Coordinates of C-alpha atoms in Angstrom, one line a residue:
M1 CA -19.2 -40.5 3.9
R2 CA -20.5 -38.6 6.8
I3 CA -24.0 -39.1 7.9
F4 CA -24.7 -35.7 9.4
A5 CA -23.6 -32.1 8.9
T6 CA -21.3 -30.3 11.2
R7 CA -22.9 -28.0 13.7
R8 CA -24.5 -25.0 12.1
L9 CA -23.4 -21.4 13.0
P10 CA -25.6 -18.8 11.3
D11 CA -23.9 -16.8 8.6
H12 CA -24.8 -13.5 10.2
T13 CA -23.3 -14.2 13.6
G14 CA -19.8 -13.0 12.8
P15 CA -16.4 -14.1 11.6
A16 CA -16.0 -17.3 13.7
R17 CA -14.2 -19.9 11.5
L18 CA -16.5 -22.9 10.9
P19 CA -15.3 -26.4 11.2
R20 CA -14.5 -28.1 7.9
R21 CA -16.1 -31.3 6.9
R22 CA -14.0 -33.5 4.7
R23 CA -14.3 -32.7 1.0
L24 CA -17.1 -34.6 -0.6
L25 CA -15.0 -35.0 -3.8
A26 CA -15.1 -32.8 -6.8
G27 CA -18.3 -33.0 -8.8
F28 CA -21.6 -34.6 -8.0
L29 CA -21.1 -38.0 -6.4
A30 CA -22.6 -41.4 -7.2
V31 CA -23.0 -44.4 -4.9
G32 CA -21.7 -46.6 -7.7
L33 CA -18.2 -45.2 -7.1
G34 CA -18.3 -46.3 -3.5
V35 CA -19.8 -43.1 -1.9
S36 CA -23.3 -42.0 -1.4
A37 CA -24.9 -39.7 -4.0
V38 CA -26.4 -36.3 -3.2
A39 CA -30.0 -36.2 -4.4
G40 CA -30.4 -34.9 -7.9
T41 CA -27.3 -36.5 -9.5
A42 CA -27.7 -37.1 -13.2
A43 CA -26.6 -40.4 -14.6
P44 CA -23.6 -39.8 -16.9
A45 CA -23.8 -40.9 -20.5
A46 CA -22.6 -44.5 -21.0
A47 CA -22.2 -44.8 -17.3
S48 CA -20.0 -47.6 -16.0
V49 CA -21.6 -50.4 -14.0
P50 CA -19.9 -51.0 -10.7
S51 CA -19.5 -54.5 -9.2
S52 CA -20.8 -53.3 -5.8
F53 CA -22.2 -50.4 -3.9
E54 CA -21.0 -49.2 -0.5
F55 CA -23.5 -47.8 1.9
D56 CA -22.3 -45.9 5.1
G57 CA -25.0 -45.4 7.7
A58 CA -26.0 -45.2 11.3
G59 CA -28.6 -46.8 13.6
W60 CA -30.5 -50.0 13.5
G61 CA -34.3 -50.5 13.0
H62 CA -37.2 -48.5 11.6
G63 CA -36.3 -45.4 13.6
V64 CA -39.9 -44.7 14.9
G65 CA -40.7 -44.1 18.6
M66 CA -38.3 -44.7 21.4
S67 CA -34.6 -45.3 20.6
Q68 CA -33.4 -47.9 23.0
Y69 CA -29.8 -46.8 22.9
G70 CA -31.1 -43.2 23.1
A71 CA -33.0 -44.2 26.3
Q72 CA -29.8 -45.6 27.7
G73 CA -27.9 -42.5 26.8
Q74 CA -30.5 -40.3 28.5
A75 CA -30.5 -42.5 31.6
L76 CA -26.7 -42.1 31.7
D77 CA -27.3 -38.4 31.6
G78 CA -29.6 -38.6 34.6
W79 CA -33.0 -38.8 33.0
N80 CA -35.7 -40.8 34.8
Y81 CA -37.9 -43.2 32.9
E82 CA -40.9 -40.8 32.8
Q83 CA -38.7 -38.1 31.2
I84 CA -37.4 -40.6 28.6
L85 CA -40.8 -41.9 27.6
E86 CA -42.4 -38.5 27.4
Y87 CA -39.6 -37.2 25.3
Y88 CA -39.8 -39.9 22.6
Y89 CA -43.6 -40.3 22.7
A90 CA -44.6 -36.6 23.2
P91 CA -47.4 -35.5 23.6
A92 CA -48.4 -38.9 25.1
S93 CA -48.3 -39.1 28.9
L94 CA -47.1 -41.6 31.5
V95 CA -50.1 -42.6 33.8
T96 CA -50.9 -45.2 36.4
S97 CA -53.7 -47.4 34.9
K98 CA -55.8 -50.4 36.1
L99 CA -56.4 -51.4 32.5
R100 CA -56.0 -55.2 32.1
A101 CA -53.9 -55.1 35.3
A102 CA -54.1 -58.9 36.0
E103 CA -55.1 -60.2 32.6
N104 CA -53.3 -62.8 30.6
I105 CA -51.6 -62.3 27.2
K106 CA -51.3 -65.1 24.6
V107 CA -47.9 -65.4 23.0
Q108 CA -47.2 -67.6 20.0
L109 CA -44.0 -69.6 20.6
L110 CA -44.0 -72.0 17.7
H111 CA -45.7 -72.8 14.4
A112 CA -44.1 -76.0 13.2
Q113 CA -44.6 -79.6 12.2
S114 CA -43.2 -80.9 15.5
T115 CA -41.6 -80.0 18.8
T116 CA -40.3 -81.7 21.9
L117 CA -41.3 -80.6 25.4
V118 CA -38.8 -81.1 28.3
P119 CA -39.7 -80.2 32.0
T120 CA -36.8 -79.1 34.2
N121 CA -36.8 -79.1 38.1
G122 CA -40.2 -80.8 38.2
A123 CA -43.0 -82.3 36.2
M124 CA -45.3 -81.3 33.5
R125 CA -48.8 -82.5 32.7
L126 CA -50.6 -82.7 29.4
S127 CA -54.4 -82.5 28.9
I128 CA -55.3 -84.9 26.0
N129 CA -58.9 -85.7 25.2
G130 CA -60.1 -84.6 28.6
Q131 CA -57.5 -86.5 30.7
W132 CA -54.4 -85.2 32.4
H133 CA -51.1 -87.1 31.8
R134 CA -48.2 -86.3 34.1
T135 CA -44.5 -86.9 33.2
T136 CA -41.0 -85.8 34.2
S137 CA -39.6 -86.9 30.8
S138 CA -39.7 -85.4 27.4
V139 CA -42.7 -85.6 25.2
Q140 CA -42.6 -85.2 21.4
L141 CA -45.5 -83.5 19.6
R142 CA -45.8 -83.9 15.9
L143 CA -48.5 -83.4 13.3
V144 CA -49.8 -86.7 11.9
E145 CA -52.8 -86.7 9.5
G146 CA -54.2 -83.5 10.8
K147 CA -53.9 -84.3 14.5
I148 CA -51.3 -83.8 17.2
E149 CA -49.5 -87.0 18.1
A150 CA -48.0 -87.0 21.6
N151 CA -45.2 -89.5 22.1
F152 CA -44.6 -90.3 25.8
G153 CA -41.8 -92.1 27.5
D154 CA -42.3 -92.3 31.2
M155 CA -45.9 -91.2 31.6
T156 CA -48.2 -91.2 34.7
P157 CA -51.9 -90.9 33.9
N158 CA -54.5 -90.1 36.5
D159 CA -54.6 -93.8 37.6
G160 CA -51.1 -93.6 38.9
K161 CA -49.7 -96.4 36.7
D162 CA -46.5 -95.9 34.6
E163 CA -47.2 -96.3 30.9
E164 CA -45.7 -95.6 27.5
K165 CA -48.3 -94.3 25.0
V166 CA -48.8 -92.5 21.8
L167 CA -51.9 -90.3 22.0
N168 CA -53.7 -88.2 19.4
A169 CA -55.8 -85.1 19.8
S170 CA -56.8 -81.9 18.0
S171 CA -55.3 -79.9 20.8
V172 CA -53.1 -80.4 23.9
G173 CA -53.1 -78.4 27.1
I174 CA -49.8 -78.1 28.8
Q175 CA -48.9 -77.1 32.4
W176 CA -45.9 -77.5 34.6
Q177 CA -45.4 -77.3 38.4
N178 CA -45.2 -74.3 40.7
T179 CA -47.1 -71.9 38.4
R180 CA -50.4 -70.1 38.8
F181 CA -52.0 -72.9 36.7
W182 CA -50.5 -75.8 38.6
T183 CA -49.4 -74.8 42.1
E184 CA -48.0 -78.2 43.1
G185 CA -44.3 -78.2 43.7
S186 CA -41.7 -76.0 45.3
Q187 CA -39.0 -75.6 42.8
Q188 CA -38.8 -73.2 39.9
T189 CA -40.0 -75.7 37.3
T190 CA -39.5 -74.6 33.7
L191 CA -40.5 -76.1 30.4
K192 CA -38.2 -76.2 27.4
V193 CA -39.6 -76.1 23.9
A194 CA -37.5 -77.3 21.0
G195 CA -37.8 -75.0 18.0
A196 CA -39.1 -72.0 19.9
N197 CA -37.1 -68.8 20.4
S198 CA -36.4 -68.2 16.7
G199 CA -35.9 -71.9 15.9
S200 CA -33.6 -72.8 18.7
T201 CA -34.9 -73.9 22.1
G202 CA -37.0 -71.7 24.4
E203 CA -37.4 -72.1 28.2
Y204 CA -40.4 -70.8 30.0
R205 CA -41.2 -70.4 33.7
H206 CA -44.7 -68.8 33.8
G207 CA -48.2 -69.5 32.6
S208 CA -49.5 -72.5 30.6
M209 CA -49.5 -73.6 27.0
R210 CA -51.8 -75.0 24.4
A211 CA -50.9 -76.8 21.2
E212 CA -53.5 -76.9 18.5
V213 CA -53.6 -77.5 14.7
L214 CA -53.6 -74.2 12.8
G215 CA -52.7 -73.6 9.2
G216 CA -51.5 -77.2 8.7
K217 CA -49.0 -77.0 11.6
I218 CA -48.8 -77.2 15.4
N219 CA -49.4 -73.8 16.8
L220 CA -48.0 -73.5 20.4
V221 CA -49.2 -70.5 22.5
N222 CA -48.0 -69.5 26.0
T223 CA -50.7 -67.9 28.2
L224 CA -49.3 -65.8 31.0
R225 CA -50.0 -62.6 32.9
M226 CA -49.0 -59.6 30.9
N227 CA -48.1 -57.1 33.5
D228 CA -45.3 -59.1 35.2
E229 CA -44.9 -62.7 33.9
Y230 CA -44.8 -61.7 30.2
L231 CA -42.6 -58.6 30.8
Y232 CA -40.1 -60.6 32.9
G233 CA -39.3 -62.5 29.7
L234 CA -39.2 -59.5 27.3
A235 CA -35.6 -59.5 25.9
E236 CA -35.4 -56.2 24.1
V237 CA -32.4 -54.5 25.9
P238 CA -29.4 -55.7 27.9
S239 CA -30.3 -56.1 31.6
S240 CA -27.1 -54.5 32.6
W241 CA -28.3 -51.1 31.4
Q242 CA -29.3 -48.2 33.6
T243 CA -32.5 -48.8 35.7
A244 CA -34.2 -45.8 34.1
A245 CA -33.6 -47.2 30.6
L246 CA -34.9 -50.7 31.7
A247 CA -38.0 -49.2 33.2
A248 CA -38.7 -47.2 30.1
Q249 CA -38.4 -50.3 28.1
A250 CA -40.8 -52.2 30.4
V251 CA -43.4 -49.4 30.1
A252 CA -43.0 -49.3 26.3
G253 CA -43.3 -53.0 26.1
R254 CA -46.4 -53.0 28.3
S255 CA -48.1 -50.2 26.3
Y256 CA -47.4 -52.0 23.1
A257 CA -48.8 -55.3 24.5
L258 CA -52.0 -53.5 25.7
R259 CA -52.6 -52.2 22.2
N260 CA -52.6 -55.8 21.0
M261 CA -54.7 -57.4 23.7
G262 CA -58.1 -56.4 22.3
S263 CA -58.5 -59.4 20.0
L264 CA -56.6 -62.5 18.9
K265 CA -54.8 -62.7 15.6
S266 CA -56.5 -65.3 13.5
N267 CA -53.2 -66.6 12.0
C268 CA -51.7 -67.5 15.4
N269 CA -54.7 -67.4 17.9
C270 CA -52.5 -65.1 19.9
H271 CA -52.1 -61.5 20.9
V272 CA -48.4 -61.2 20.1
Y273 CA -45.6 -63.2 18.6
D274 CA -42.4 -64.1 20.5
S275 CA -40.2 -62.5 17.8
V276 CA -39.4 -59.0 16.8
T277 CA -42.5 -59.1 14.6
S278 CA -44.1 -58.1 17.9
Q279 CA -41.5 -57.9 20.8
K280 CA -38.7 -60.4 21.5
F281 CA -39.8 -62.7 24.3
T282 CA -37.4 -65.3 25.5
G283 CA -39.0 -66.2 28.8
W284 CA -36.8 -67.7 31.5
A285 CA -33.6 -67.0 29.6
K286 CA -34.2 -63.3 30.2
E287 CA -35.6 -63.6 33.8
N288 CA -32.7 -65.8 34.8
E289 CA -29.9 -64.0 32.9
G290 CA -26.4 -63.9 34.3
T291 CA -24.6 -65.8 36.9
N292 CA -27.2 -66.8 39.6
G293 CA -29.6 -64.7 37.6
V294 CA -28.0 -61.4 38.6
Y295 CA -28.9 -59.5 35.5
G296 CA -32.3 -61.1 35.3
K297 CA -33.1 -59.9 38.8
K298 CA -32.1 -56.4 37.8
W299 CA -34.5 -56.5 34.8
K300 CA -37.3 -58.0 36.9
N301 CA -36.9 -55.3 39.6
A302 CA -37.1 -52.7 36.9
V303 CA -40.4 -54.2 35.6
D304 CA -41.8 -54.5 39.2
G305 CA -40.9 -50.9 39.8
T306 CA -43.6 -50.0 37.2
V307 CA -46.3 -52.2 38.7
I308 CA -48.5 -51.9 41.8
F309 CA -49.1 -55.3 43.4
S310 CA -51.7 -56.4 45.9
S311 CA -50.6 -58.1 49.2
Q312 CA -51.1 -61.4 47.4
G313 CA -48.6 -60.4 44.6
V314 CA -51.3 -59.8 42.0
P315 CA -50.9 -56.6 39.8
T316 CA -53.6 -54.1 40.5
A317 CA -52.3 -51.2 38.3
S318 CA -49.3 -50.3 36.2
R319 CA -47.5 -47.5 34.5
V320 CA -48.7 -47.0 30.9
M321 CA -48.1 -44.5 28.1
M322 CA -51.5 -43.0 27.2
Y323 CA -52.7 -40.7 24.5
A324 CA -56.4 -39.4 24.3
G325 CA -57.3 -42.0 27.0
Y326 CA -55.9 -45.1 25.3
P327 CA -52.5 -46.9 25.5
I328 CA -50.2 -45.8 22.7
D329 CA -48.8 -48.0 20.0
A330 CA -45.4 -47.7 21.7
V331 CA -43.1 -48.9 18.9
Y332 CA -39.4 -48.6 19.4
H333 CA -36.1 -49.4 17.7
S334 CA -32.5 -50.1 18.6
S335 CA -31.0 -46.8 17.5
S336 CA -31.5 -44.0 15.1
G337 CA -29.1 -42.0 12.9
G338 CA -29.4 -38.9 15.2
H339 CA -33.1 -38.2 14.7
T340 CA -36.0 -40.5 15.3
R341 CA -38.5 -40.7 12.4
N342 CA -42.1 -39.7 11.7
S343 CA -44.5 -42.7 11.6
E344 CA -45.7 -41.6 8.1
S345 CA -42.1 -41.7 6.8
V346 CA -42.0 -45.5 7.4
W347 CA -45.6 -46.6 7.3
T348 CA -48.8 -44.9 6.2
S349 CA -50.5 -42.9 8.9
A350 CA -49.3 -39.9 10.8
V351 CA -49.5 -40.6 14.5
P352 CA -49.4 -37.6 16.9
Y353 CA -47.0 -39.3 19.4
L354 CA -44.7 -40.9 16.8
K355 CA -42.9 -37.8 15.5
S356 CA -39.3 -37.2 14.7
H357 CA -37.1 -36.0 17.7
P358 CA -33.4 -35.2 17.9
D359 CA -31.6 -38.3 19.2
P360 CA -27.9 -37.6 19.6
W361 CA -27.7 -40.3 22.2
S362 CA -28.0 -43.0 19.5
L363 CA -24.7 -41.8 18.1
A364 CA -22.7 -42.5 21.2
S365 CA -19.7 -44.8 20.9
T366 CA -21.3 -47.3 23.2
N367 CA -23.8 -48.1 20.5
P368 CA -22.2 -50.7 18.1
N369 CA -24.4 -49.4 15.3
S370 CA -23.6 -45.7 15.8
T371 CA -21.9 -46.2 12.4
W372 CA -22.0 -49.1 10.0
S373 CA -21.0 -50.0 6.4
A374 CA -22.6 -52.4 4.0
S375 CA -21.4 -53.6 0.6
V376 CA -24.2 -54.6 -1.7
S377 CA -23.5 -56.5 -4.9
Q378 CA -24.5 -55.4 -8.3
A379 CA -26.7 -58.5 -8.6
K380 CA -28.6 -57.6 -5.5
M381 CA -29.0 -54.0 -6.6
R382 CA -30.4 -54.8 -10.0
S383 CA -32.7 -57.4 -8.5
A384 CA -34.0 -54.9 -5.9
F385 CA -34.8 -52.3 -8.5
G386 CA -35.8 -54.6 -11.3
L387 CA -33.3 -53.1 -13.7
P388 CA -30.9 -54.8 -16.1
D389 CA -28.0 -53.2 -14.2
V390 CA -27.5 -50.2 -11.8
A391 CA -25.0 -47.6 -12.7
T392 CA -25.8 -44.8 -10.3
V393 CA -28.0 -44.2 -7.2
Q394 CA -29.6 -41.0 -6.1
L395 CA -30.9 -40.5 -2.5
R396 CA -33.6 -38.2 -1.4
H397 CA -33.7 -37.6 2.3
G398 CA -36.7 -36.6 4.4
A399 CA -36.9 -34.0 7.1
D400 CA -35.9 -36.5 9.7
D401 CA -32.5 -37.1 7.8
A402 CA -33.5 -40.7 6.8
V403 CA -33.7 -41.7 3.2
A404 CA -37.2 -41.1 1.9
S405 CA -36.6 -42.5 -1.6
V406 CA -33.9 -44.0 -3.7
T407 CA -33.6 -43.7 -7.5
A408 CA -31.4 -46.2 -9.3
T409 CA -30.4 -45.6 -12.9
S410 CA -29.1 -48.2 -15.3
S411 CA -26.3 -47.7 -17.7
G412 CA -28.9 -47.3 -20.5
G413 CA -30.5 -44.4 -18.6
V414 CA -33.6 -46.2 -17.3
S415 CA -34.5 -45.2 -13.8
K416 CA -36.7 -46.7 -11.0
T417 CA -37.5 -45.2 -7.6
L418 CA -38.3 -47.1 -4.4
S419 CA -39.8 -45.2 -1.5
K420 CA -39.7 -45.3 2.3
D421 CA -38.1 -48.5 3.7
A422 CA -38.4 -50.6 0.6
V423 CA -34.7 -50.3 -0.2
R424 CA -33.7 -51.0 3.4
W425 CA -35.6 -54.3 3.3
A426 CA -34.6 -55.2 -0.2
L427 CA -30.9 -54.7 0.4
G428 CA -30.8 -55.8 4.0
L429 CA -29.5 -52.4 5.4
K430 CA -29.7 -51.9 9.1
S431 CA -31.6 -48.6 8.9
A432 CA -32.7 -45.8 6.5
F433 CA -30.1 -43.5 7.9
Y434 CA -27.4 -43.7 5.2
G435 CA -25.8 -41.4 2.7
E436 CA -25.5 -37.6 3.2
P437 CA -28.7 -35.8 4.0
P438 CA -29.1 -32.2 2.9
T439 CA -27.4 -29.8 5.2
F440 CA -30.2 -27.3 4.7
T441 CA -34.0 -27.7 4.5
D442 CA -34.5 -25.5 1.4
I443 CA -31.9 -26.8 -1.1
Q444 CA -32.9 -30.4 -1.9
G445 CA -33.6 -30.8 -5.6
T446 CA -32.5 -27.3 -6.5
T447 CA -30.0 -26.3 -9.1
F448 CA -27.6 -25.2 -6.4
E449 CA -27.8 -28.2 -4.1
R450 CA -24.4 -29.7 -4.8
Y451 CA -22.7 -26.3 -4.6
V452 CA -24.3 -25.4 -1.3
E453 CA -23.5 -28.8 0.1
W454 CA -19.9 -28.3 -0.8
L455 CA -19.9 -24.9 0.7
A456 CA -21.2 -26.3 4.0
G457 CA -18.8 -29.2 3.8
E458 CA -15.9 -26.8 3.6
G459 CA -17.0 -24.9 6.7
I460 CA -17.6 -21.8 4.6
T461 CA -21.3 -21.4 5.6
S462 CA -23.7 -22.9 8.1
G463 CA -26.8 -21.2 6.9
Y464 CA -29.4 -19.7 9.2
T465 CA -30.6 -20.8 12.6
D466 CA -33.9 -22.1 11.2
G467 CA -32.0 -24.7 9.1
T468 CA -32.3 -22.8 5.8
F469 CA -29.6 -21.6 3.3
R470 CA -31.9 -19.3 1.3
P471 CA -30.3 -19.8 -2.1
Q472 CA -32.4 -17.0 -3.8
Q473 CA -31.5 -14.4 -1.3
Y474 CA -29.0 -11.8 -2.4
V475 CA -25.5 -11.7 -1.1
A476 CA -24.3 -8.6 0.8
R477 CA -20.8 -7.3 0.2
Y478 CA -19.8 -8.1 3.8
E479 CA -21.1 -11.7 3.3
M480 CA -19.0 -12.1 0.1
A481 CA -15.9 -10.9 2.0
T482 CA -16.7 -13.4 4.8
F483 CA -17.2 -16.3 2.4
L484 CA -13.9 -15.7 0.6
Y485 CA -12.1 -15.3 3.9
R486 CA -13.5 -18.5 5.3
Y487 CA -12.7 -20.3 2.0
S488 CA -9.1 -19.1 2.1
S489 CA -8.6 -19.6 5.8
P490 CA -5.7 -17.0 6.1
N491 CA -3.8 -16.2 9.2
F492 CA -4.7 -12.5 9.2
P493 CA -4.6 -10.3 12.2
E494 CA -7.4 -8.0 13.4
P495 CA -6.9 -4.6 11.9
S496 CA -5.5 -2.0 14.3
A497 CA -7.1 0.9 12.4
D498 CA -10.3 1.7 10.5
V499 CA -10.4 -0.4 7.3
F500 CA -13.1 1.7 5.5
T501 CA -15.2 4.6 6.7
D502 CA -18.1 2.2 7.4
V503 CA -15.8 -0.6 8.8
P504 CA -14.1 0.9 11.9
E505 CA -11.6 -0.9 14.0
G506 CA -13.2 -3.6 16.1
H507 CA -16.2 -4.0 13.7
S508 CA -17.6 -7.6 13.6
Y509 CA -16.3 -8.1 10.0
A510 CA -13.2 -5.9 10.2
Q511 CA -10.9 -8.9 9.9
E512 CA -12.6 -10.4 6.8
I513 CA -13.1 -7.1 5.0
G514 CA -9.6 -5.9 6.0
W515 CA -8.1 -9.0 4.5
T516 CA -9.9 -8.4 1.2
A517 CA -8.4 -4.9 1.1
D518 CA -5.0 -6.0 2.2
R519 CA -4.8 -8.7 -0.5
G520 CA -6.0 -6.4 -3.3
I521 CA -9.3 -8.2 -3.8
T522 CA -11.3 -4.9 -3.4
S523 CA -10.6 -1.3 -2.6
G524 CA -14.2 -0.4 -1.8
Y525 CA -16.0 2.6 -3.2
T526 CA -14.4 5.9 -4.3
D527 CA -16.0 7.6 -1.3
G528 CA -14.0 5.5 1.1
R529 CA -16.8 3.1 2.0
F530 CA -16.9 -0.6 1.7
G531 CA -20.7 -0.8 1.3
L532 CA -21.2 -3.4 4.0
R533 CA -24.9 -4.1 3.3
D534 CA -25.0 -3.3 -0.4
T535 CA -25.8 -6.4 -2.4
I536 CA -22.9 -7.5 -4.5
T537 CA -23.6 -7.5 -8.2
R538 CA -22.5 -10.2 -10.7
G539 CA -20.0 -7.8 -12.1
Q540 CA -18.5 -7.1 -8.7
M541 CA -18.5 -10.8 -7.9
A542 CA -16.4 -11.4 -11.1
A543 CA -14.0 -8.7 -10.0
F544 CA -13.6 -10.2 -6.5
L545 CA -12.9 -13.7 -7.8
Y546 CA -10.5 -12.4 -10.6
A547 CA -8.6 -10.3 -8.1
Y548 CA -8.4 -13.2 -5.6
T549 CA -7.0 -15.5 -8.3
Q550 CA -4.4 -13.0 -9.4
N551 CA -3.4 -11.4 -6.1
V552 CA -3.8 -14.3 -3.6
C553 CA -3.2 -17.3 -5.8
G554 CA -0.7 -15.6 -8.1
K555 CA -2.4 -17.0 -11.1
D556 CA -3.6 -15.6 -14.5
R557 CA -1.8 -12.2 -14.0
G558 CA -1.1 -12.1 -17.7
F559 CA -4.7 -12.7 -18.8
T560 CA -5.8 -10.6 -21.7
A561 CA -9.5 -10.0 -22.4
P562 CA -10.6 -11.0 -25.9
T563 CA -11.5 -8.3 -28.4
N564 CA -15.0 -9.6 -28.8
S565 CA -17.3 -10.1 -25.8
A566 CA -18.7 -13.6 -25.0
F567 CA -21.9 -11.9 -23.8
T568 CA -24.3 -9.7 -25.6
D569 CA -24.7 -7.3 -22.7
V570 CA -21.1 -6.9 -21.7
R571 CA -19.3 -4.2 -23.8
P572 CA -15.6 -4.7 -24.5
G573 CA -13.6 -2.2 -22.4
G574 CA -16.6 -1.5 -20.1
A575 CA -16.7 -1.9 -16.3
F576 CA -15.8 -5.5 -15.2
Y577 CA -15.2 -6.6 -18.9
E578 CA -11.8 -8.1 -18.1
A579 CA -13.0 -9.9 -15.0
I580 CA -16.1 -11.2 -16.6
S581 CA -14.2 -12.4 -19.7
W582 CA -11.7 -14.2 -17.4
L583 CA -14.6 -15.8 -15.5
N584 CA -16.0 -17.1 -18.7
S585 CA -12.6 -18.3 -19.9
T586 CA -12.2 -20.5 -16.7
S587 CA -15.8 -22.0 -17.1
I588 CA -16.7 -20.6 -13.7
T589 CA -19.7 -19.3 -15.5
G590 CA -21.1 -19.2 -19.0
G591 CA -23.8 -16.7 -18.2
F592 CA -27.4 -17.2 -19.0
G593 CA -29.1 -19.2 -21.7
D594 CA -30.0 -16.1 -23.7
G595 CA -26.3 -15.1 -24.1
T596 CA -26.3 -12.4 -21.4
Y597 CA -24.2 -12.1 -18.3
R598 CA -26.3 -9.5 -16.4
S599 CA -23.4 -7.8 -14.6
S600 CA -25.6 -5.3 -12.8
K601 CA -27.9 -8.0 -11.4
S602 CA -27.4 -8.8 -7.7
T603 CA -25.8 -12.1 -6.9
T604 CA -27.9 -14.7 -5.1
R605 CA -26.5 -17.0 -2.4
G606 CA -27.0 -19.9 -4.7
E607 CA -25.0 -18.3 -7.5
M608 CA -22.3 -17.4 -5.1
A609 CA -22.0 -21.0 -4.0
A610 CA -21.7 -22.1 -7.6
F611 CA -19.0 -19.5 -8.3
L612 CA -16.9 -20.5 -5.3
Y613 CA -17.3 -24.2 -6.1
R614 CA -16.1 -23.7 -9.6
L615 CA -13.3 -21.4 -8.5
D616 CA -12.1 -24.1 -6.1
S617 CA -12.0 -26.6 -9.0
Y618 CA -10.1 -24.1 -11.2
T619 CA -7.5 -23.1 -8.7
G620 CA -7.1 -26.6 -7.2
G621 CA -8.2 -25.5 -3.7
P622 CA -7.8 -22.5 -1.4
C623 CA -4.7 -20.3 -2.0

């Protein structure tokens, strides 16, 4: 199923043929049959229970703030990093700020029962119970009876003698050579930490570390300068990307970090985590990425391009996204489904600079998640919704085209709705951009939604330039001719003479109206006019569709109207009686609940959509 509608051309701009989207399938769709439901689907009686559900979507992540693939696409289009940032975070501004220019940030690397530290290209030293212990070998730290046990191999304490010891302490300070904290040494010494970097092994070049007991485990925190040392290790986008995209990421990462540096989190004694819970920080692996660090150098240069350094190499100011005098909460995500999202659509509060923006760059083929598919088992669906089974699923999309809520209905007719991103997390979907969002802003949840969606999908209508369809607005006769013409897609030439007295040769709708006359669908008024802007009545609509079926499709030419009328207000033998009777016999309409048809009532755009949809089902497609 497609995620987005085809481009919209306003209905009133003329006869240009609209592109057809592939047919959504006859009837109102349910995810349980392998396709996404349009919002408002009713669960059928004794609905079958599918073994799995197929979700087709786009994008990856929560969708709020800057889209990383969007930023890369903009950079490829020639945007600079200021333009990128001020687009996604409008009305926030990019400024040069001295805020926390040379301050350190604390990053949690590990929270575990044990770890092993290994220095590379030099030595490390550990501060235990007030004494420094130097070693070039690995040291294991593990939690024993509420204290950290340090198991040394080759260890050199301050007295210069080699020893092997097991030392215990409530906390352990850790430094390694050629850093700001221990300047001794000339090589790029790094420290490897087993279990860091999402449970694998992390390697770190800058700062110092402290291990302490917190929450019954060893809590290991890296302290390093935020504006350069921390950002050098921020692994959020490929370093091979365009420099403008890299710089935009560096500024977004810095702005996010600044928002978190006001106080320490009690559960980690840190400002940020090294995972995507905050921002992905991999340290030396990012800074030294590629053969001879070629990509790491590119990333580092992009970071440095957003910092002002003193002659001693100390940051004195940096580029920051600000709103109302404060750094913004510069959240970001991998890619969207074509629009970024409003903050309140995902979380709770509406944030002025976290609003939905068009993001077509996320849908570029270079994005591996520009489209995705996921199969979710029946067991997982029923667990997520807390139902005995799930037969059908209905989606309600928000203004940003992402799913705002999902209603699952069991085979017994019991329904449950989950809102915002609850379904995405429960089912493990990459984003909330899945299913078919409404093509128009004013049809969701209305009686005519499925018919209007079909109409747009067939390329028959594109609505108005403001994104509306206006289902309660009356249909003019020229519009009806245009809709039928677009539905039928004939190869009909432009008329070479006046069609009706009010439709001269060369008129914007001469081709469509001329076709209806040529095919015997209408002959206009007795005074020679077509009545371009007159609204088409329900009786006239019946006549148009009846004549189309007989004269264009060659069907039902032998239809005979019944002696008795199906409607209380339609007199046998009266105007439009045969056409209305035929319309009723085909189930294209059954009239109103009070038994009337109301043939003189003007036809609304919603009714017209329903009539054409049902005509299509009856004839088996355009003729």
